[in-house]
Coordinates of C-alpha atoms and ligand atoms in Angstrom, one line a residue:
M1 CA 0.3 -0.1 -0.1
K2 CA 1.7 3.4 -0.6
R3 CA 0.3 6.6 0.1
A4 CA -1.7 8.6 -3.1
A5 CA 1.2 11.5 -2.6
D6 CA 4.1 9.3 -3.6
V7 CA 2.3 7.4 -5.7
L8 CA 2.1 11.6 -7.5
I9 CA 5.6 11.8 -7.2
Q10 CA 6.5 8.6 -8.7
T11 CA 4.1 9.1 -11.8
L12 CA 5.7 12.8 -12.2
V13 CA 9.4 10.7 -12.1
Q14 CA 8.0 8.7 -14.9
Q15 CA 7.1 11.4 -16.6
G16 CA 10.5 12.4 -17.2
V17 CA 9.6 15.8 -14.3
D18 CA 13.3 16.4 -12.6
R19 CA 11.9 19.5 -11.5
I20 CA 9.4 21.5 -9.9
F21 CA 8.6 25.3 -8.6
C22 CA 6.0 25.9 -5.7
V23 CA 5.0 27.8 -3.3
P24 CA 4.0 25.2 -0.8
G25 CA 0.5 25.4 1.0
E26 CA -1.1 23.2 3.6
S27 CA -3.6 22.1 1.0
Y28 CA -0.7 19.8 -0.3
L29 CA 1.9 19.0 2.6
S30 CA 1.8 15.1 1.9
V31 CA 3.2 16.0 -1.4
L32 CA 6.1 17.7 0.0
D33 CA 6.8 15.6 2.4
G34 CA 7.3 12.8 0.2
L35 CA 9.2 15.1 -2.1
A36 CA 11.8 15.7 1.0
D37 CA 12.2 11.9 0.1
T38 CA 12.5 12.3 -3.7
A39 CA 16.2 12.8 -4.9
D40 CA 15.0 12.3 -8.5
V41 CA 12.6 15.8 -8.5
S42 CA 14.5 19.0 -7.4
V43 CA 12.0 21.6 -5.5
V44 CA 12.6 25.6 -6.0
T45 CA 10.9 27.0 -3.3
C46 CA 9.2 30.7 -5.1
R47 CA 8.3 33.8 -3.2
H48 CA 5.4 34.3 -5.3
E49 CA 2.8 31.6 -7.6
S50 CA 3.1 33.8 -10.6
G51 CA 6.9 33.4 -10.2
A52 CA 6.4 29.8 -9.8
G53 CA 3.9 29.4 -12.7
F54 CA 6.7 31.8 -15.3
M55 CA 10.0 29.5 -13.7
A56 CA 7.8 26.4 -14.9
I57 CA 7.3 28.4 -19.0
A58 CA 10.5 28.8 -19.1
D59 CA 11.7 25.7 -17.6
A60 CA 9.2 23.9 -20.1
R61 CA 10.9 26.2 -23.1
L62 CA 14.4 25.2 -22.1
T63 CA 13.5 21.7 -21.7
G64 CA 10.7 21.1 -24.4
R65 CA 9.0 19.3 -21.6
P66 CA 6.1 20.2 -19.7
G67 CA 6.9 22.8 -16.9
V68 CA 5.5 21.5 -13.5
A69 CA 4.0 23.9 -11.0
F70 CA 2.4 23.5 -7.5
V71 CA 0.9 25.9 -5.1
S72 CA -1.9 26.1 -2.7
R73 CA -5.8 26.0 -3.0
G74 CA -7.7 28.6 -3.9
P75 CA -5.5 32.2 -3.0
G76 CA -2.4 30.3 -4.3
A77 CA -3.8 29.1 -7.4
M78 CA -5.2 32.7 -8.4
N79 CA -1.4 34.3 -7.7
A80 CA -0.7 32.0 -10.3
A81 CA -3.3 32.1 -12.6
I82 CA -1.0 34.6 -14.8
A83 CA 1.0 31.9 -15.9
V84 CA -1.2 29.9 -17.3
H85 CA -2.9 32.4 -19.1
T86 CA 0.6 33.3 -20.3
A87 CA 1.4 29.3 -21.1
Q88 CA -1.6 29.2 -23.1
Q89 CA -1.5 32.1 -25.7
D90 CA 2.1 30.8 -25.7
A91 CA 1.4 27.2 -26.1
V92 CA 3.4 25.8 -23.7
P93 CA 3.0 22.7 -22.4
M94 CA 2.2 23.0 -18.8
V95 CA 0.9 21.2 -15.7
L96 CA -0.3 22.8 -12.5
F97 CA -1.1 21.3 -9.2
I98 CA -3.4 23.0 -7.2
G99 CA -4.5 21.5 -3.7
Q100 CA -8.1 21.6 -2.9
V101 CA -9.9 21.6 0.2
E102 CA -11.2 18.0 1.7
R103 CA -13.7 16.4 -0.2
P104 CA -15.9 16.3 2.2
H105 CA -16.2 20.4 2.3
R106 CA -16.2 20.9 -1.3
Q107 CA -19.4 22.8 -2.6
M108 CA -19.7 24.5 0.7
N109 CA -17.6 27.7 0.1
A110 CA -15.2 26.4 2.5
F111 CA -12.1 27.8 3.7
Q112 CA -9.6 29.0 -0.1
E113 CA -12.3 26.9 -2.2
V114 CA -12.6 27.4 -5.3
D115 CA -14.0 26.1 -8.6
Y116 CA -11.0 25.5 -10.4
E117 CA -12.9 23.6 -13.2
R118 CA -14.9 27.0 -13.7
V119 CA -12.4 29.7 -12.8
F120 CA -9.2 28.2 -15.7
A121 CA -11.5 26.7 -18.2
S122 CA -11.4 29.3 -20.9
M123 CA -7.3 29.5 -20.9
T124 CA -6.6 25.9 -20.5
K125 CA -6.6 22.1 -22.4
W126 CA -7.8 20.2 -19.4
V127 CA -9.2 21.0 -15.8
V128 CA -9.3 18.1 -13.8
E129 CA -9.9 17.6 -10.1
V130 CA -9.3 13.8 -8.6
H131 CA -11.8 12.7 -6.5
D132 CA -10.7 9.0 -6.4
A133 CA -7.1 8.5 -5.6
H134 CA -6.9 4.9 -7.2
R135 CA -7.5 6.9 -10.5
L136 CA -4.7 9.7 -9.5
A137 CA -2.1 8.6 -11.6
D138 CA -3.4 7.7 -14.3
I139 CA -5.5 11.2 -14.5
V140 CA -1.9 12.8 -14.4
S141 CA -0.2 10.8 -16.1
R142 CA -3.1 11.8 -18.9
A143 CA -2.6 15.4 -17.9
F144 CA 1.1 15.4 -19.0
H145 CA -0.3 13.7 -22.2
A146 CA -2.7 16.6 -22.8
A147 CA -0.4 19.6 -21.9
Q148 CA 1.8 18.3 -25.2
S149 CA -0.8 17.2 -27.2
G150 CA -1.9 18.8 -30.5
T151 CA -1.5 22.9 -29.7
P152 CA 0.8 22.6 -26.2
G153 CA -0.7 24.1 -23.5
P154 CA -1.6 24.5 -19.9
V155 CA -3.1 21.6 -17.9
V156 CA -4.8 22.4 -14.3
V157 CA -4.8 19.6 -12.1
A158 CA -6.9 20.2 -8.2
L159 CA -5.9 17.9 -5.6
P160 CA -7.8 17.3 -2.6
E161 CA -6.1 17.7 0.7
D162 CA -7.6 14.8 2.0
M163 CA -7.8 12.2 -1.5
L164 CA -3.9 12.5 -1.2
E165 CA -3.5 11.1 2.2
D166 CA -5.5 8.0 0.9
W167 CA -3.8 4.7 1.0
I168 CA -4.0 2.3 -2.4
D169 CA -2.2 -0.4 -3.8
A170 CA -1.4 1.1 -6.7
E171 CA 1.7 2.1 -8.7
G172 CA 2.8 5.2 -11.1
T173 CA 1.6 5.6 -14.6
A174 CA 4.3 5.5 -17.0
A175 CA 4.8 8.5 -19.9
L176 CA 1.6 7.9 -23.0
P177 CA 3.2 8.1 -25.6
L178 CA 2.5 11.2 -27.8
A179 CA 0.6 10.8 -31.3
H180 CA 2.3 12.8 -34.3
A181 CA 0.3 14.7 -36.6
G182 CA 1.8 13.8 -39.8
V183 CA 2.0 14.7 -43.8
D184 CA 1.8 12.7 -46.5
A185 CA 3.7 13.0 -49.7
S186 CA 1.1 14.9 -52.2
S187 CA 1.2 17.5 -49.5
L188 CA 4.8 17.6 -49.4
R189 CA 5.3 18.3 -53.5
R190 CA 2.0 20.8 -53.2
V191 CA 4.2 22.8 -50.8
A192 CA 7.5 23.1 -52.8
D193 CA 5.0 23.0 -56.0
L194 CA 3.6 26.4 -54.8
I195 CA 6.7 28.3 -53.3
A196 CA 8.6 27.5 -57.1
Q197 CA 6.0 29.0 -58.8
A198 CA 6.1 32.0 -55.9
E199 CA 7.7 34.9 -56.8
R200 CA 8.1 36.0 -53.3
P201 CA 7.4 33.1 -50.5
L202 CA 8.0 34.4 -47.1
V203 CA 8.1 31.8 -44.3
I204 CA 6.5 32.8 -40.9
A205 CA 8.2 30.7 -38.2
G206 CA 6.7 30.3 -34.9
G207 CA 7.5 28.9 -31.2
L208 CA 7.0 25.1 -31.7
L209 CA 10.4 25.2 -33.7
K210 CA 12.3 26.9 -30.6
N211 CA 13.7 23.8 -30.2
A212 CA 17.3 22.3 -31.5
S213 CA 15.5 19.9 -34.4
G214 CA 13.0 22.9 -34.9
Q215 CA 15.8 25.2 -35.3
A216 CA 17.8 22.7 -37.6
A217 CA 15.0 22.1 -39.9
L218 CA 14.0 25.7 -40.4
L219 CA 17.7 26.1 -40.9
A220 CA 18.3 23.8 -43.8
T221 CA 14.4 24.2 -44.8
A222 CA 15.4 28.3 -45.5
E223 CA 18.9 27.3 -47.4
A224 CA 17.7 24.2 -49.5
F225 CA 15.0 26.6 -50.6
G226 CA 16.3 29.9 -51.0
L227 CA 13.5 31.6 -48.7
P228 CA 13.4 34.5 -46.9
V229 CA 12.5 33.4 -42.6
A230 CA 10.0 36.5 -40.7
T231 CA 9.9 35.7 -37.0
A232 CA 6.8 35.2 -35.1
V233 CA 6.6 37.6 -32.1
R234 CA 8.8 37.0 -29.3
H235 CA 10.4 34.3 -31.6
A236 CA 13.2 36.2 -33.1
D237 CA 15.9 34.2 -31.8
L238 CA 14.6 30.9 -34.3
L239 CA 17.1 31.9 -37.1
A240 CA 20.4 33.4 -36.8
N241 CA 19.6 37.0 -37.1
E242 CA 23.0 37.5 -39.4
H243 CA 22.0 34.7 -41.7
P244 CA 20.7 35.9 -45.2
S245 CA 17.6 34.0 -44.8
F246 CA 16.2 36.3 -41.4
A247 CA 13.5 38.8 -42.6
G248 CA 13.3 40.3 -39.3
H249 CA 10.8 40.0 -36.3
L250 CA 7.0 40.4 -36.0
A251 CA 6.9 42.0 -33.2
Y252 CA 4.2 44.6 -31.3
G253 CA 4.3 47.6 -33.8
A254 CA 6.8 46.0 -36.3
P255 CA 8.0 49.0 -38.2
A256 CA 6.4 50.5 -41.5
P257 CA 10.0 49.6 -43.5
L258 CA 9.9 46.2 -42.4
S259 CA 6.2 45.5 -42.7
E260 CA 6.0 47.2 -46.2
A261 CA 8.7 45.3 -47.1
L262 CA 7.0 41.6 -45.9
A263 CA 3.8 42.4 -47.5
Q264 CA 5.1 42.3 -50.8
A265 CA 4.9 37.9 -50.5
D266 CA 3.0 36.6 -52.8
L267 CA 3.0 33.3 -50.9
I268 CA 3.0 32.6 -47.1
L269 CA 4.3 29.4 -45.4
A270 CA 3.0 29.8 -41.9
V271 CA 5.0 26.8 -39.5
G272 CA 4.5 26.3 -35.6
T273 CA 2.9 29.6 -35.3
Q274 CA -0.9 30.2 -34.9
L275 CA -1.2 33.9 -36.5
G276 CA -2.4 35.4 -33.4
D277 CA -3.4 39.1 -33.0
V278 CA 0.5 40.4 -32.9
T279 CA 2.5 38.5 -34.8
T280 CA -0.1 39.5 -38.1
Q281 CA 0.3 43.0 -37.2
G282 CA -3.2 43.0 -36.2
Y283 CA -4.3 40.2 -38.1
R284 CA -3.4 42.0 -41.2
F285 CA -0.7 40.4 -42.2
P286 CA -1.2 37.6 -43.3
A287 CA -5.2 39.5 -42.9
A288 CA -7.8 37.3 -41.3
P289 CA -10.3 36.2 -42.1
L290 CA -9.4 36.3 -46.0
P291 CA -5.8 36.9 -46.8
T292 CA -4.8 38.6 -49.8
Q293 CA -1.8 36.4 -50.4
P294 CA -2.0 32.5 -50.3
V295 CA -1.6 31.2 -46.9
I296 CA -0.1 27.6 -46.1
H297 CA -0.1 27.1 -42.4
V298 CA 0.9 23.8 -41.2
W299 CA 0.4 23.6 -37.0
P300 CA -0.3 20.5 -35.5
D301 CA -3.7 20.9 -34.1
A302 CA -7.0 20.9 -36.9
T303 CA -9.1 23.5 -34.7
V304 CA -6.5 26.1 -35.5
V305 CA -5.2 25.6 -38.8
G306 CA -7.6 27.4 -41.2
G307 CA -9.9 28.1 -37.8
I308 CA -9.4 32.0 -38.5
R309 CA -8.5 32.3 -41.9
Q310 CA -8.6 31.0 -45.0
T311 CA -5.9 29.0 -45.8
A312 CA -4.7 27.8 -49.5
L313 CA -3.6 24.5 -48.1
G314 CA -3.6 24.2 -43.9
L315 CA -1.2 21.2 -42.3
V316 CA -1.7 19.7 -39.3
A317 CA 1.4 18.0 -38.9
E318 CA 4.0 19.0 -36.3
P319 CA 6.4 21.4 -38.0
A320 CA 9.9 20.6 -37.6
A321 CA 8.9 16.7 -39.1
F322 CA 7.2 18.8 -42.0
L323 CA 9.9 21.3 -42.5
R324 CA 12.1 18.2 -42.8
G325 CA 10.2 16.5 -45.2
L326 CA 9.8 19.4 -47.3
L327 CA 13.7 18.8 -47.8
T328 CA 12.9 16.0 -49.3
Y329 CA 11.3 18.8 -52.7
A330 CA 14.3 21.1 -52.3
P331 CA 15.5 22.2 -55.7
S332 CA 18.8 21.6 -57.3
Q333 CA 19.0 25.2 -56.5
P334 CA 17.1 28.2 -54.9
A335 CA 15.2 30.1 -58.0
A336 CA 17.8 33.6 -58.8
R337 CA 14.5 36.0 -57.9
H338 CA 14.0 34.4 -55.0
E339 CA 17.9 35.2 -53.8
T340 CA 16.7 38.2 -54.6
W341 CA 13.4 39.0 -52.9
R342 CA 15.6 37.2 -50.0
Q343 CA 18.6 39.6 -50.0
R344 CA 16.2 42.8 -50.1
L345 CA 14.1 41.0 -46.8
H346 CA 17.3 40.8 -45.2
E347 CA 19.1 44.3 -45.5
V348 CA 15.4 45.7 -44.5
A349 CA 15.9 43.7 -41.3
T350 CA 20.1 44.2 -41.1
G351 CA 19.3 47.8 -41.2
L352 CA 16.4 48.3 -38.9
R353 CA 18.5 46.7 -36.1
Q354 CA 21.1 49.6 -36.3
W355 CA 20.2 52.6 -33.8
H356 CA 21.2 56.1 -35.2
G357 CA 19.7 57.4 -32.0
P358 CA 21.6 59.0 -28.6
M359 CA 23.2 56.8 -26.0
D360 CA 22.6 59.2 -23.4
A361 CA 19.9 62.3 -22.5
P362 CA 19.6 65.1 -20.3
D363 CA 17.0 62.6 -17.8
G364 CA 19.2 59.2 -18.4
V365 CA 20.6 56.8 -20.4
V366 CA 18.8 55.9 -23.5
F367 CA 18.7 52.0 -22.5
A368 CA 19.6 51.4 -27.1
A369 CA 22.9 52.0 -25.3
A370 CA 23.0 49.3 -22.6
V371 CA 21.2 46.6 -25.6
L372 CA 23.9 47.7 -27.6
A373 CA 26.5 46.5 -25.4
A374 CA 25.3 43.8 -24.0
D375 CA 24.6 42.8 -27.7
R376 CA 28.5 43.0 -27.9
I377 CA 29.7 41.3 -24.8
L378 CA 27.2 38.5 -23.9
A379 CA 28.0 35.4 -25.4
R380 CA 26.6 33.9 -28.5
D381 CA 24.6 31.0 -26.6
A382 CA 23.4 33.7 -23.9
V383 CA 19.5 33.2 -22.4
V384 CA 18.1 36.2 -22.3
T385 CA 14.5 36.9 -21.0
I386 CA 12.6 40.0 -21.4
D387 CA 9.5 41.9 -19.8
A388 CA 6.5 43.7 -20.6
G389 CA 7.2 47.2 -21.6
N390 CA 8.7 49.8 -24.1
F391 CA 12.4 49.0 -22.7
G392 CA 12.4 45.3 -24.5
G393 CA 11.2 47.1 -28.3
W394 CA 15.2 48.2 -27.8
V395 CA 15.8 44.3 -27.0
Q396 CA 14.1 42.8 -29.6
R397 CA 14.8 45.6 -31.9
H398 CA 18.7 45.9 -31.3
M399 CA 20.3 42.7 -30.0
R400 CA 21.0 39.9 -32.3
F401 CA 19.6 36.8 -31.7
G402 CA 19.1 33.0 -32.7
G403 CA 22.4 30.9 -33.5
G404 CA 22.6 29.5 -30.2
R405 CA 21.2 32.9 -28.4
T406 CA 17.7 32.1 -26.7
M407 CA 14.7 34.7 -26.3
L408 CA 12.4 34.3 -23.3
A409 CA 9.6 36.4 -23.6
P410 CA 5.8 36.3 -23.6
S411 CA 3.6 36.6 -26.3
S412 CA 1.3 37.3 -24.3
G413 CA 2.6 40.7 -22.8
A414 CA 2.7 39.6 -19.2
M415 CA 4.9 41.7 -17.0
G416 CA 6.8 39.8 -14.2
F417 CA 7.7 37.1 -16.6
S418 CA 11.4 37.8 -16.8
V419 CA 12.8 37.9 -13.6
P420 CA 11.5 34.2 -12.5
A421 CA 12.3 33.2 -15.6
A422 CA 15.7 34.1 -15.8
V423 CA 16.2 32.1 -12.3
A424 CA 14.4 28.9 -13.8
A425 CA 16.9 29.7 -17.3
S426 CA 20.3 29.6 -14.7
L427 CA 19.1 26.7 -12.7
R428 CA 18.8 24.9 -16.2
C429 CA 21.7 26.1 -18.1
P430 CA 24.3 26.5 -15.5
E431 CA 27.0 26.9 -17.7
R432 CA 25.0 29.4 -20.5
Q433 CA 25.3 33.2 -18.9
V434 CA 21.3 34.7 -18.0
V435 CA 20.5 37.9 -18.5
C436 CA 17.5 39.2 -17.8
F437 CA 15.5 43.1 -18.9
V438 CA 13.6 44.2 -17.3
G439 CA 11.8 47.7 -16.5
D440 CA 10.8 49.0 -13.1
G441 CA 7.6 48.3 -13.1
G442 CA 8.0 45.0 -14.1
F443 CA 10.4 44.3 -11.8
L444 CA 8.6 45.1 -8.5
M445 CA 5.8 42.5 -9.7
T446 CA 8.3 39.4 -9.1
G447 CA 11.6 40.7 -8.6
N448 CA 10.8 39.3 -5.5
E449 CA 12.3 35.9 -6.8
L450 CA 15.9 37.1 -6.8
A451 CA 15.7 35.5 -3.4
T452 CA 14.8 32.2 -5.1
A453 CA 18.1 32.3 -7.7
M454 CA 20.3 33.5 -3.9
Q455 CA 18.4 29.8 -2.2
S456 CA 18.3 27.6 -5.1
G457 CA 22.1 28.7 -6.8
G458 CA 21.0 30.2 -10.2
R459 CA 22.9 33.3 -11.0
P460 CA 21.1 35.9 -13.2
V461 CA 22.2 39.2 -14.2
I462 CA 19.2 41.1 -14.4
V463 CA 19.2 44.7 -16.0
V464 CA 16.9 47.0 -15.0
A465 CA 15.4 50.0 -17.1
D466 CA 14.4 52.4 -14.6
N467 CA 12.4 55.6 -16.1
A468 CA 10.3 56.2 -12.7
A469 CA 7.5 55.1 -15.3
Y470 CA 5.1 52.8 -16.5
G471 CA 6.3 53.9 -19.5
T472 CA 4.5 52.4 -21.9
I473 CA 1.6 53.7 -20.4
R474 CA 2.7 56.7 -20.6
M475 CA 3.0 57.0 -24.5
H476 CA 0.0 56.1 -24.7
Q477 CA -1.3 58.5 -22.7
E478 CA 0.8 61.1 -24.6
K479 CA -0.4 59.4 -28.5
Q480 CA -4.1 59.7 -27.2
F481 CA -3.8 62.5 -24.0
P482 CA -0.5 64.3 -24.8
H483 CA 0.7 66.5 -22.0
R484 CA -2.0 64.5 -19.3
V485 CA -0.1 62.5 -17.3
S486 CA -2.4 60.3 -15.1
A487 CA -0.9 57.1 -13.0
T488 CA 2.0 56.4 -15.0
A489 CA 4.9 57.9 -12.5
L490 CA 6.9 55.4 -10.1
C491 CA 8.6 56.2 -6.9
N492 CA 10.8 53.4 -7.0
P493 CA 13.7 52.0 -4.7
D494 CA 17.5 51.8 -4.8
F495 CA 17.2 49.0 -7.4
A496 CA 20.9 48.4 -6.9
S497 CA 20.7 48.3 -3.0
L498 CA 17.4 46.6 -2.7
A499 CA 19.8 43.8 -4.4
R500 CA 22.5 44.0 -2.2
S501 CA 20.0 43.8 0.9
Y502 CA 19.2 39.7 -0.9
G503 CA 22.4 38.8 -0.7
A504 CA 23.3 39.8 -4.7
L505 CA 26.0 42.6 -6.6
G506 CA 24.1 45.5 -7.2
I507 CA 25.4 47.9 -9.4
D508 CA 24.2 51.9 -10.7
V509 CA 24.4 53.1 -14.0
T510 CA 23.6 56.5 -14.7
H511 CA 26.1 56.9 -18.1
S512 CA 26.0 54.9 -20.6
S513 CA 29.9 54.9 -21.1
Q514 CA 29.7 52.8 -17.1
F515 CA 27.3 49.8 -18.8
E516 CA 30.0 47.3 -20.1
D517 CA 32.2 47.4 -17.3
A518 CA 29.3 47.2 -15.2
L519 CA 27.6 44.2 -17.3
R520 CA 31.2 42.6 -17.2
T521 CA 31.7 42.5 -13.4
A522 CA 28.1 41.2 -13.6
L523 CA 28.5 38.4 -15.1
A524 CA 32.5 37.8 -13.6
S525 CA 30.5 37.9 -9.9
G526 CA 29.4 34.2 -10.6
R527 CA 26.1 35.2 -8.4
P528 CA 23.3 36.8 -8.9
A529 CA 23.7 40.3 -9.7
L530 CA 21.2 43.6 -10.7
I531 CA 22.4 46.6 -12.6
A532 CA 20.4 49.2 -11.9
V533 CA 20.4 51.5 -15.4
R534 CA 18.9 55.1 -15.0
T535 CA 16.5 55.1 -17.9
S536 CA 15.9 58.3 -20.1
L537 CA 12.0 59.1 -19.8
E538 CA 11.8 61.6 -22.4
H539 CA 13.3 58.5 -25.1
I540 CA 10.3 56.7 -24.2
S541 CA 10.8 53.9 -26.7
A542 CA 12.6 52.7 -29.4
A543 CA 10.7 54.6 -32.0
A544 CA 10.0 58.1 -30.5
T545 CA 10.7 60.6 -27.9
I546 CA 7.4 62.5 -25.6
D547 CA 8.4 65.2 -27.8
E548 CA 8.0 63.6 -31.0
L549 CA 4.5 62.4 -30.4
R550 CA 3.1 65.4 -28.6
I551 CA 4.4 67.0 -32.2
R552 CA 2.9 64.1 -34.3
R553 CA -0.2 64.7 -32.1
A554 CA -0.5 68.2 -32.2
T555 CA -0.1 68.3 -36.0
V556 CA -2.0 65.3 -37.0
P557 CA -5.6 66.1 -37.8
Q558 CA -7.6 64.2 -34.8
E559 CA -11.0 62.9 -35.8
V560 CA -13.9 64.4 -34.3
Ligands
TPP1 C1 0.6 42.0 -15.5 C2 0.1 43.4 -16.6 N1 -0.4 44.1 -16.2 C3 -0.3 45.4 -17.2 C4 0.3 45.1 -18.1 C5 -0.1 46.6 -19.0 N2 1.1 47.3 -19.3 C6 1.8 47.1 -20.2 S1 3.2 47.7 -20.1 C7 3.4 48.4 -18.8 C8 4.6 49.7 -18.3 C9 5.4 48.6 -18.0 O1 6.1 49.8 -17.2 P1 8.3 49.1 -17.0 O2 8.1 47.7 -16.2 O3 8.6 49.8 -16.2 O4 8.5 49.2 -18.7 P2 8.9 50.7 -19.6 O5 7.7 51.0 -20.2 O6 8.4 52.0 -18.5 O7 9.7 50.8 -20.5 C10 2.1 48.1 -18.6 C11 1.8 49.1 -17.0 C12 1.1 43.7 -18.3 N3 1.1 43.9 -19.8 N4 0.9 42.9 -17.6
MG2 MG1 9.6 52.1 -16.5

């Protein structure tokens, strides 16, 4: 006979889980008790459930396996909700285990009781509450299967406290084999034909290719067909940005020269992306529901392919396997006209990476300076995490990714992702440099996970862009309500001192000339470090200053 909690842990190990991120709760004490004796699973104790969830997402991105978080019932679960939503928007496999009130007290508004099925239904692949301990192992195995099948995403498993303490005659359940969507030879031939007939074919590559085999297949296909590749939002690392096939990053508000150049495409091959709102620049490129150029869409889930957009060809297939199959039909040599088109796009993308603005302003460092220095200094295989916020615009546009350098950022635009993600990345990849870029707003949402880094042996370098503002929102205010600043100014702590109080290294940067030394010192320190960059608010985004926004607003006629 075994305690159900121990059967659960055995099942986790059988699913390949070697690390979980948690905030403990009295609702799953027996699991914590069992984990104390389990050498196979490292337990990272976090300071907030959003941090635990974000760490699980980053870990999933780096391992290719579902990320796992354990949180307590009710309040703990609600704190974790932001990560569930992020995993859903990013199609990242994650299993979130939540304690639940004991079974006899369910449906009685018991202390911290939540109906998880109702709360999480809209943002998960599956929510299940385990009522019978005999079913626990099978349900957990199925949860891992569901998180990885078709469109990957989050699954929530609720564990009533008393169920975990039942004694049962059972063992753990092995991982269920995943079924992979395939693609037939005639479809592959048709794709190759459509590429051959097109004047200006373009690949849009997305997050499902964000692993070694996906990136290798993308590179091989791009080279064999001579295809340009634009990447979906937050995935600029799918292809080395210096590679002649790299045709830009479809980030939030992509610069006009890029979107105008890409719009010339007469065939779009979208692989491993859901072609969501941001990547398609508001469902305009390729347009939905009726695109202006033929779209071939490859994604391993029939409900997504063709679901919101007419496709010339929809293929339910694993993106990497599809690309490997397509290689068989590659031409002996890429067409000359494709080569010209590819060069044109690469020149536009490369040109946009140049920064022509100043490095310093009267009110602080222009954040471009920090990004350009980091780009020069960081190892090519560094992991870079990016929070939501305007400072991130410089990182996404002016830093080179791919070719080994990983970009981890939430396409959901969730603030607070990057510090926990960097902690998880430095635990998973201790041999790689891990650098987090975060705003002053985002840092104070989950920067407390610096304590987790100290405790667990992670050593991320955190670069805080401190412009004393929720700058992104201030930018929107200046666009729509110029000169009327409301609720966006921030009064901040001394971030470097704060980092020191955690036991980390803390360095202040007030002029661009200091950044390079600061980053080298931080990287060499071998411990968690924070560089607080006093950042210009006037230079509020990579695209415009506050003054420029006001002038634009004043000179562009407004609708009445
Ligand atoms: C969790 C969450 N809350 C609110 C927002 C809305 N939001 C987007 S950017 C932003 C401001 C970010 O400020 P900061 O981190 O200081 O970066 P900055 O824009 O100043 O560079 C806000 C509030 C969000 N995206 N996520
Ligand atoms: Mg800010």
